[in-house]
PDB file of C-alpha atoms in Angstrom:
ATOM      1  CA  MET A 264      20.926   3.568 -17.476  1.00  0.00           C
ATOM      2  CA  ASP A 265      20.862   4.466 -13.993  1.00  0.00           C
ATOM      3  CA  TRP A 266      18.693   1.489 -12.045  1.00  0.00           C
ATOM      4  CA  TYR A 267      18.350   3.341  -8.883  1.00  0.00           C
ATOM      5  CA  PRO A 268      14.581   4.660  -9.527  1.00  0.00           C
ATOM      6  CA  LEU A 269      13.739   0.831 -10.232  1.00  0.00           C
ATOM      7  CA  TYR A 270      15.438  -0.108  -6.741  1.00  0.00           C
ATOM      8  CA  ASN A 271      13.876   2.624  -5.105  1.00  0.00           C
ATOM      9  CA  SER A 272      10.435   2.020  -6.400  1.00  0.00           C
ATOM     10  CA  LEU A 273      10.527  -1.816  -5.541  1.00  0.00           C
ATOM     11  CA  ARG A 274      11.790  -1.108  -1.775  1.00  0.00           C
ATOM     12  CA  ILE A 275       9.183   1.706  -1.090  1.00  0.00           C
ATOM     13  CA  ALA A 276       6.507  -0.631  -2.718  1.00  0.00           C
ATOM     14  CA  ALA A 277       7.656  -3.716  -0.589  1.00  0.00           C
ATOM     15  CA  ILE A 278       7.658  -1.675   2.724  1.00  0.00           C
ATOM     16  CA  SER A 279       4.364   0.098   2.288  1.00  0.00           C
ATOM     17  CA  THR A 280       2.797  -3.116   0.985  1.00  0.00           C
ATOM     18  CA  VAL A 281       4.119  -4.692   4.246  1.00  0.00           C
ATOM     19  CA  ALA A 282       2.642  -1.939   6.306  1.00  0.00           C
ATOM     20  CA  VAL A 283      -0.816  -1.864   4.702  1.00  0.00           C
ATOM     21  CA  PHE A 284      -1.000  -5.737   4.826  1.00  0.00           C
ATOM     22  CA  PHE A 285      -1.294  -5.489   8.959  1.00  0.00           C
ATOM     23  CA  LEU A 286      -2.898  -2.189   8.846  1.00  0.00           C
ATOM     24  CA  GLY A 287      -5.348  -3.159   6.321  1.00  0.00           C
ATOM     25  CA  ILE A 288      -6.354  -6.733   7.998  1.00  0.00           C
ATOM     26  CA  LEU A 289      -6.543  -5.159  11.485  1.00  0.00           C
ATOM     27  CA  ALA A 290      -8.820  -2.191  10.268  1.00  0.00           C
ATOM     28  CA  ALA A 291     -10.970  -4.634   7.880  1.00  0.00           C
ATOM     29  CA  HIS A 292     -11.269  -7.399  10.770  1.00  0.00           C
ATOM     30  CA  SER A 293     -12.380  -4.884  13.263  1.00  0.00           C
ATOM     31  CA  ILE A 294     -14.690  -2.777  10.983  1.00  0.00           C
ATOM     32  CA  ALA A 295     -16.216  -5.556   9.638  1.00  0.00           C
ATOM     33  CA  ARG A 296     -17.891  -6.127  12.924  1.00  0.00           C
ATOM     34  CA  LEU A 297     -19.090  -2.911  13.793  1.00  0.00           C
ATOM     35  CA  PRO A 298     -22.664  -1.549  13.720  1.00  0.00           C
ATOM     36  CA  ARG A 299     -23.624  -0.215  10.179  1.00  0.00           C
ATOM     37  CA  ALA A 300     -23.753   3.477  11.060  1.00  0.00           C
ATOM     38  CA  VAL A 301     -20.315   3.410  12.619  1.00  0.00           C
ATOM     39  CA  LYS A 302     -18.941   0.933   9.743  1.00  0.00           C
ATOM     40  CA  GLY A 303     -20.148   3.763   7.028  1.00  0.00           C
ATOM     41  CA  LEU A 304     -18.882   6.407   8.651  1.00  0.00           C
ATOM     42  CA  LEU A 305     -15.069   4.678   8.977  1.00  0.00           C
ATOM     43  CA  ASP A 306     -15.569   3.426   5.707  1.00  0.00           C
ATOM     44  CA  VAL A 307     -15.572   7.127   4.222  1.00  0.00           C
ATOM     45  CA  VAL A 308     -12.918   8.240   6.217  1.00  0.00           C
ATOM     46  CA  LEU A 309     -10.588   5.160   5.466  1.00  0.00           C
ATOM     47  CA  THR A 310     -11.300   5.082   1.823  1.00  0.00           C
ATOM     48  CA  LEU A 311     -11.277   8.914   1.176  1.00  0.00           C
ATOM     49  CA  PRO A 312      -7.531   8.696  -0.119  1.00  0.00           C
ATOM     50  CA  MET A 313      -8.761   6.289  -2.912  1.00  0.00           C
ATOM     51  CA  VAL A 314     -10.906   9.113  -4.423  1.00  0.00           C
ATOM     52  CA  LEU A 315      -8.616  12.326  -3.543  1.00  0.00           C
ATOM     53  CA  PRO A 316      -6.514  13.604  -6.318  1.00  0.00           C
ATOM     54  CA  PRO A 317      -2.915  11.979  -5.307  1.00  0.00           C
ATOM     55  CA  THR A 318      -1.472  15.595  -5.240  1.00  0.00           C
ATOM     56  CA  VAL A 319      -4.091  16.421  -2.717  1.00  0.00           C
ATOM     57  CA  ALA A 320      -3.246  13.565  -0.444  1.00  0.00           C
ATOM     58  CA  GLY A 321       0.403  14.670  -0.864  1.00  0.00           C
ATOM     59  CA  TYR A 322      -0.443  18.155   0.125  1.00  0.00           C
ATOM     60  CA  LEU A 323      -2.478  16.990   3.010  1.00  0.00           C
ATOM     61  CA  LEU A 324       0.629  14.977   4.166  1.00  0.00           C
ATOM     62  CA  LEU A 325       3.082  17.904   3.782  1.00  0.00           C
ATOM     63  CA  LEU A 326       1.107  20.047   5.911  1.00  0.00           C
ATOM     64  CA  LEU A 327       1.207  17.362   8.600  1.00  0.00           C
ATOM     65  CA  LEU A 328       4.899  16.544   7.995  1.00  0.00           C
ATOM     66  CA  GLY A 329       6.503  19.356   6.689  1.00  0.00           C
ATOM     67  CA  PRO A 330       9.508  20.714   8.688  1.00  0.00           C
ATOM     68  CA  LYS A 331       7.468  23.623  10.001  1.00  0.00           C
ATOM     69  CA  ARG A 332       4.169  21.610  10.396  1.00  0.00           C
ATOM     70  CA  PRO A 333       3.003  19.762  13.867  1.00  0.00           C
ATOM     71  CA  VAL A 334       4.739  16.413  13.480  1.00  0.00           C
ATOM     72  CA  GLY A 335       7.378  17.304  11.060  1.00  0.00           C
ATOM     73  CA  ALA A 336       8.641  20.204  13.490  1.00  0.00           C
ATOM     74  CA  TRP A 337       8.446  17.972  16.578  1.00  0.00           C
ATOM     75  CA  VAL A 338      10.405  15.098  14.945  1.00  0.00           C
ATOM     76  CA  LEU A 339      12.874  17.790  13.375  1.00  0.00           C
ATOM     77  CA  LYS A 340      13.373  19.221  16.923  1.00  0.00           C
ATOM     78  CA  THR A 341      13.537  16.038  18.718  1.00  0.00           C
ATOM     79  CA  PHE A 342      15.576  13.612  16.486  1.00  0.00           C
ATOM     80  CA  GLY A 343      16.957  16.239  14.152  1.00  0.00           C
ATOM     81  CA  PHE A 344      15.905  14.690  10.836  1.00  0.00           C
ATOM     82  CA  ARG A 345      13.361  15.873   8.275  1.00  0.00           C
ATOM     83  CA  MET A 346      10.435  13.661   7.154  1.00  0.00           C
ATOM     84  CA  VAL A 347      10.116  15.068   3.827  1.00  0.00           C
ATOM     85  CA  MET A 348      12.169  15.016   0.810  1.00  0.00           C
ATOM     86  CA  THR A 349      14.000  11.798   1.430  1.00  0.00           C
ATOM     87  CA  TRP A 350      13.738   8.447  -0.283  1.00  0.00           C
ATOM     88  CA  TRP A 351      11.790   6.887   3.026  1.00  0.00           C
ATOM     89  CA  SER A 352       9.272   9.924   2.615  1.00  0.00           C
ATOM     90  CA  ALA A 353       7.476   8.328  -0.245  1.00  0.00           C
ATOM     91  CA  ILE A 354       6.414   5.560   2.269  1.00  0.00           C
ATOM     92  CA  PHE A 355       4.094   7.721   4.080  1.00  0.00           C
ATOM     93  CA  ALA A 356       2.428   8.565   0.397  1.00  0.00           C
ATOM     94  CA  THR A 357       2.333   4.949  -0.720  1.00  0.00           C
ATOM     95  CA  VAL A 358       1.115   3.735   2.494  1.00  0.00           C
ATOM     96  CA  VAL A 359      -1.911   6.331   2.513  1.00  0.00           C
ATOM     97  CA  VAL A 360      -2.943   5.676  -1.595  1.00  0.00           C
ATOM     98  CA  SER A 361      -2.673   2.085  -1.427  1.00  0.00           C
ATOM     99  CA  PHE A 362      -4.392   1.385   1.843  1.00  0.00           C
ATOM    100  CA  PRO A 363      -7.837   1.791   0.886  1.00  0.00           C
ATOM    101  CA  LEU A 364      -7.203  -0.748  -1.539  1.00  0.00           C
ATOM    102  CA  MET A 365      -6.036  -3.642   0.940  1.00  0.00           C
ATOM    103  CA  TYR A 366      -8.809  -2.523   3.337  1.00  0.00           C
ATOM    104  CA  ARG A 367     -11.777  -2.497   1.285  1.00  0.00           C
ATOM    105  CA  THR A 368     -10.850  -6.002  -0.506  1.00  0.00           C
ATOM    106  CA  ALA A 369      -9.873  -7.415   2.918  1.00  0.00           C
ATOM    107  CA  ARG A 370     -13.159  -6.174   4.533  1.00  0.00           C
ATOM    108  CA  GLY A 371     -15.113  -7.933   1.598  1.00  0.00           C
ATOM    109  CA  ALA A 372     -13.494 -11.292   2.165  1.00  0.00           C
ATOM    110  CA  PHE A 373     -14.025 -11.058   5.900  1.00  0.00           C
ATOM    111  CA  GLU A 374     -17.771 -10.152   5.572  1.00  0.00           C
ATOM    112  CA  SER A 375     -18.232 -13.140   3.269  1.00  0.00           C
ATOM    113  CA  PHE A 376     -16.566 -15.501   5.760  1.00  0.00           C
ATOM    114  CA  ASP A 377     -19.041 -17.998   6.817  1.00  0.00           C
ATOM    115  CA  GLN A 378     -19.144 -17.281  10.845  1.00  0.00           C
ATOM    116  CA  THR A 379     -20.564 -20.774  11.607  1.00  0.00           C
ATOM    117  CA  LEU A 380     -17.252 -21.886  11.124  1.00  0.00           C
ATOM    118  CA  ALA A 381     -15.733 -19.412  13.875  1.00  0.00           C
ATOM    119  CA  GLN A 382     -18.678 -20.496  16.247  1.00  0.00           C
ATOM    120  CA  ALA A 383     -18.090 -24.137  15.677  1.00  0.00           C
ATOM    121  CA  GLY A 384     -14.343 -23.542  16.674  1.00  0.00           C
ATOM    122  CA  ARG A 385     -15.326 -21.653  19.857  1.00  0.00           C
ATOM    123  CA  THR A 386     -17.662 -24.646  20.773  1.00  0.00           C
ATOM    124  CA  LEU A 387     -14.432 -26.877  20.231  1.00  0.00           C
ATOM    125  CA  GLY A 388     -12.640 -24.327  22.868  1.00  0.00           C
ATOM    126  CA  LEU A 389     -10.330 -23.019  20.220  1.00  0.00           C
ATOM    127  CA  SER A 390      -9.570 -19.083  21.027  1.00  0.00           C
ATOM    128  CA  ASP A 391     -10.237 -16.327  18.730  1.00  0.00           C
ATOM    129  CA  THR A 392      -6.812 -15.723  17.893  1.00  0.00           C
ATOM    130  CA  TYR A 393      -6.140 -19.266  16.685  1.00  0.00           C
ATOM    131  CA  ILE A 394      -9.522 -19.253  14.605  1.00  0.00           C
ATOM    132  CA  PHE A 395      -8.703 -15.555  12.988  1.00  0.00           C
ATOM    133  CA  TRP A 396      -5.002 -17.291  11.857  1.00  0.00           C
ATOM    134  CA  ARG A 397      -5.735 -20.513  11.349  1.00  0.00           C
ATOM    135  CA  ILE A 398      -9.355 -20.851   9.984  1.00  0.00           C
ATOM    136  CA  GLN A 399     -10.605 -17.224   8.861  1.00  0.00           C
ATOM    137  CA  MET A 400      -7.199 -16.197   7.224  1.00  0.00           C
ATOM    138  CA  PRO A 401      -6.677 -19.185   5.130  1.00  0.00           C
ATOM    139  CA  VAL A 402     -10.372 -19.186   4.167  1.00  0.00           C
ATOM    140  CA  CYS A 403     -10.191 -15.457   2.910  1.00  0.00           C
ATOM    141  CA  ARG A 404      -6.718 -15.749   1.469  1.00  0.00           C
ATOM    142  CA  GLN A 405      -7.806 -15.054  -1.928  1.00  0.00           C
ATOM    143  CA  GLY A 406      -9.407 -11.576  -1.183  1.00  0.00           C
ATOM    144  CA  ILE A 407      -6.404 -10.974   1.139  1.00  0.00           C
ATOM    145  CA  LEU A 408      -3.940 -11.769  -1.724  1.00  0.00           C
ATOM    146  CA  ALA A 409      -5.731  -9.749  -4.260  1.00  0.00           C
ATOM    147  CA  GLY A 410      -5.566  -6.545  -1.585  1.00  0.00           C
ATOM    148  CA  THR A 411      -1.867  -7.436  -1.033  1.00  0.00           C
ATOM    149  CA  VAL A 412      -1.205  -7.505  -4.828  1.00  0.00           C
ATOM    150  CA  LEU A 413      -3.352  -4.347  -5.561  1.00  0.00           C
ATOM    151  CA  ALA A 414      -1.991  -2.280  -2.897  1.00  0.00           C
ATOM    152  CA  PHE A 415       1.769  -3.414  -4.104  1.00  0.00           C
ATOM    153  CA  ALA A 416       0.691  -2.394  -7.621  1.00  0.00           C
ATOM    154  CA  ARG A 417      -0.650   1.054  -6.732  1.00  0.00           C
ATOM    155  CA  ALA A 418       2.525   1.924  -4.453  1.00  0.00           C
ATOM    156  CA  LEU A 419       4.911   0.775  -7.296  1.00  0.00           C
ATOM    157  CA  GLY A 420       2.961   3.274  -9.743  1.00  0.00           C
ATOM    158  CA  GLU A 421       2.493   6.101  -7.478  1.00  0.00           C
ATOM    159  CA  TYR A 422       3.247   9.518  -8.517  1.00  0.00           C
ATOM    160  CA  GLY A 423       1.467  12.230  -7.502  1.00  0.00           C
ATOM    161  CA  ALA A 424       1.601  12.207  -3.587  1.00  0.00           C
ATOM    162  CA  THR A 425       5.157  10.880  -3.969  1.00  0.00           C
ATOM    163  CA  SER A 426       6.222  13.983  -5.920  1.00  0.00           C
ATOM    164  CA  MET A 427       4.875  16.310  -3.356  1.00  0.00           C
ATOM    165  CA  ILE A 428       6.432  14.928  -0.382  1.00  0.00           C
ATOM    166  CA  ALA A 429       9.339  13.266  -1.621  1.00  0.00           C
ATOM    167  CA  GLY A 430      10.249  15.146  -4.791  1.00  0.00           C
ATOM    168  CA  TYR A 431      12.922  13.997  -7.373  1.00  0.00           C
ATOM    169  CA  THR A 432      16.277  13.908  -6.783  1.00  0.00           C
ATOM    170  CA  PRO A 433      18.496  11.457  -8.733  1.00  0.00           C
ATOM    171  CA  GLY A 434      20.100   8.864  -6.850  1.00  0.00           C
ATOM    172  CA  ARG A 435      18.282   9.787  -3.739  1.00  0.00           C
ATOM    173  CA  THR A 436      14.375  10.067  -4.045  1.00  0.00           C
ATOM    174  CA  ALA A 437      13.936   9.189  -7.625  1.00  0.00           C
ATOM    175  CA  THR A 438      11.368   6.353  -8.546  1.00  0.00           C
ATOM    176  CA  ILE A 439      10.233   4.922 -11.927  1.00  0.00           C
ATOM    177  CA  SER A 440       7.162   7.339 -11.888  1.00  0.00           C
ATOM    178  CA  THR A 441       8.986  10.444 -10.986  1.00  0.00           C
ATOM    179  CA  THR A 442      11.957   9.438 -13.411  1.00  0.00           C
ATOM    180  CA  VAL A 443       9.657   8.908 -16.305  1.00  0.00           C
ATOM    181  CA  TYR A 444       7.885  12.472 -15.876  1.00  0.00           C
ATOM    182  CA  GLN A 445      11.189  14.095 -15.489  1.00  0.00           C
ATOM    183  CA  LEU A 446      12.737  12.341 -18.656  1.00  0.00           C
ATOM    184  CA  TRP A 447       9.647  13.623 -20.506  1.00  0.00           C
ATOM    185  CA  ARG A 448       9.888  17.068 -19.101  1.00  0.00           C
ATOM    186  CA  THR A 449      13.453  17.415 -20.537  1.00  0.00           C
ATOM    187  CA  GLY A 450      12.724  15.798 -23.741  1.00  0.00           C
ATOM    188  CA  GLU A 451      14.368  12.429 -23.382  1.00  0.00           C
ATOM    189  CA  ASP A 452      11.426  10.478 -24.629  1.00  0.00           C
ATOM    190  CA  ALA A 453      13.519   7.201 -25.678  1.00  0.00           C
ATOM    191  CA  LEU A 454      14.749   6.707 -21.955  1.00  0.00           C
ATOM    192  CA  ALA A 455      11.117   7.564 -20.497  1.00  0.00           C
ATOM    193  CA  LEU A 456      10.014   4.701 -22.696  1.00  0.00           C
ATOM    194  CA  ARG A 457      12.368   2.206 -21.099  1.00  0.00           C
ATOM    195  CA  TRP A 458      11.029   3.027 -17.757  1.00  0.00           C
ATOM    196  CA  VAL A 459       7.642   2.686 -19.012  1.00  0.00           C
ATOM    197  CA  LEU A 460       8.402  -0.689 -20.484  1.00  0.00           C
ATOM    198  CA  VAL A 461       9.999  -1.639 -17.192  1.00  0.00           C
ATOM    199  CA  ASN A 462       7.091  -0.622 -14.842  1.00  0.00           C
ATOM    200  CA  LEU A 463       4.909  -2.675 -17.510  1.00  0.00           C
ATOM    201  CA  ALA A 464       7.201  -5.804 -17.112  1.00  0.00           C
ATOM    202  CA  ILE A 465       7.044  -5.691 -13.251  1.00  0.00           C
ATOM    203  CA  SER A 466       3.275  -5.134 -13.124  1.00  0.00           C
ATOM    204  CA  ALA A 467       2.826  -7.961 -15.857  1.00  0.00           C
ATOM    205  CA  VAL A 468       4.908 -10.544 -13.689  1.00  0.00           C
ATOM    206  CA  VAL A 469       3.077  -9.632 -10.524  1.00  0.00           C
ATOM    207  CA  LEU A 470      -0.227 -10.260 -12.125  1.00  0.00           C
ATOM    208  CA  LEU A 471       0.963 -13.544 -13.754  1.00  0.00           C
ATOM    209  CA  ALA A 472       2.090 -14.766 -10.338  1.00  0.00           C
ATOM    210  CA  VAL A 473      -0.979 -14.219  -8.711  1.00  0.00           C
ATOM    211  CA  ASN A 474      -2.973 -15.782 -11.640  1.00  0.00           C
ATOM    212  CA  LEU A 475      -0.709 -18.919 -11.401  1.00  0.00           C
ATOM    213  CA  LEU A 476      -1.243 -19.020  -7.493  1.00  0.00           C
ATOM    214  CA  GLU A 477      -4.873 -18.962  -7.963  1.00  0.00           C
ATOM    215  CA  ARG A 478      -4.872 -21.784 -10.790  1.00  0.00           C
ATOM    216  CA  LYS A 479      -2.829 -24.017  -8.276  1.00  0.00           C
ATOM    217  CA  GLU A 480      -5.459 -23.383  -5.456  1.00  0.00           C
ATOM    218  CA  GLY A 481      -8.358 -23.898  -7.583  1.00  0.00           C
ATOM    219  CA  GLN A 482      -6.773 -27.179  -8.875  1.00  0.00           C
ATOM    220  CA  SER A 483      -6.055 -28.089  -5.282  1.00  0.00           C
ATOM    221  CA  CYS A 484      -9.549 -27.605  -4.161  1.00  0.00           C
ATOM    222  CA  PRO A 485     -11.787 -31.123  -4.493  1.00  0.00           C
TER     223      PRO A 485
END
């Protein structure tokens, strides 16, 4: 059994989760403080990938990053490499589809934050940066953790956009999801089921770890 799809899926999910962690927190923290009308408009734009079919998101990425498209053509001409049909091309897809989960969850956590804590910190001379990282983030850690786990799980199971922009090449771009489809398509159901079980096991471990962390945190609270 070739374990490359597992390795590739985990690194793609891990890299994209790190990216959406910071991007989602930055967007959520900034937009949560905006006027309601502006917030509503940006919400529509940033969460649109969550309701779009993944293949549509992948097609839009191809229109942007393809070798004959604006960004893709410029990168190919300037740096000499293609932005599609490589293993790291899938990172673009997983970032796009998992970002809304991180953003919406983090924004909900920030909006529920008691601003009197921040105001009290400012009266003590604390900087906004200190208040954000040492007060607001710890208070909102439950929402941040939930968004991070959801983003990782979504990135790990992504198929539609990934297959559009990265394709399926054994040993190069194959992920668990694309491998399951290809094995099913070629009639190798037993091997496809093995990969399904691997994916289920990883997802269960991630969710179990989150539950244990939440239980430990709950026991530590007075």
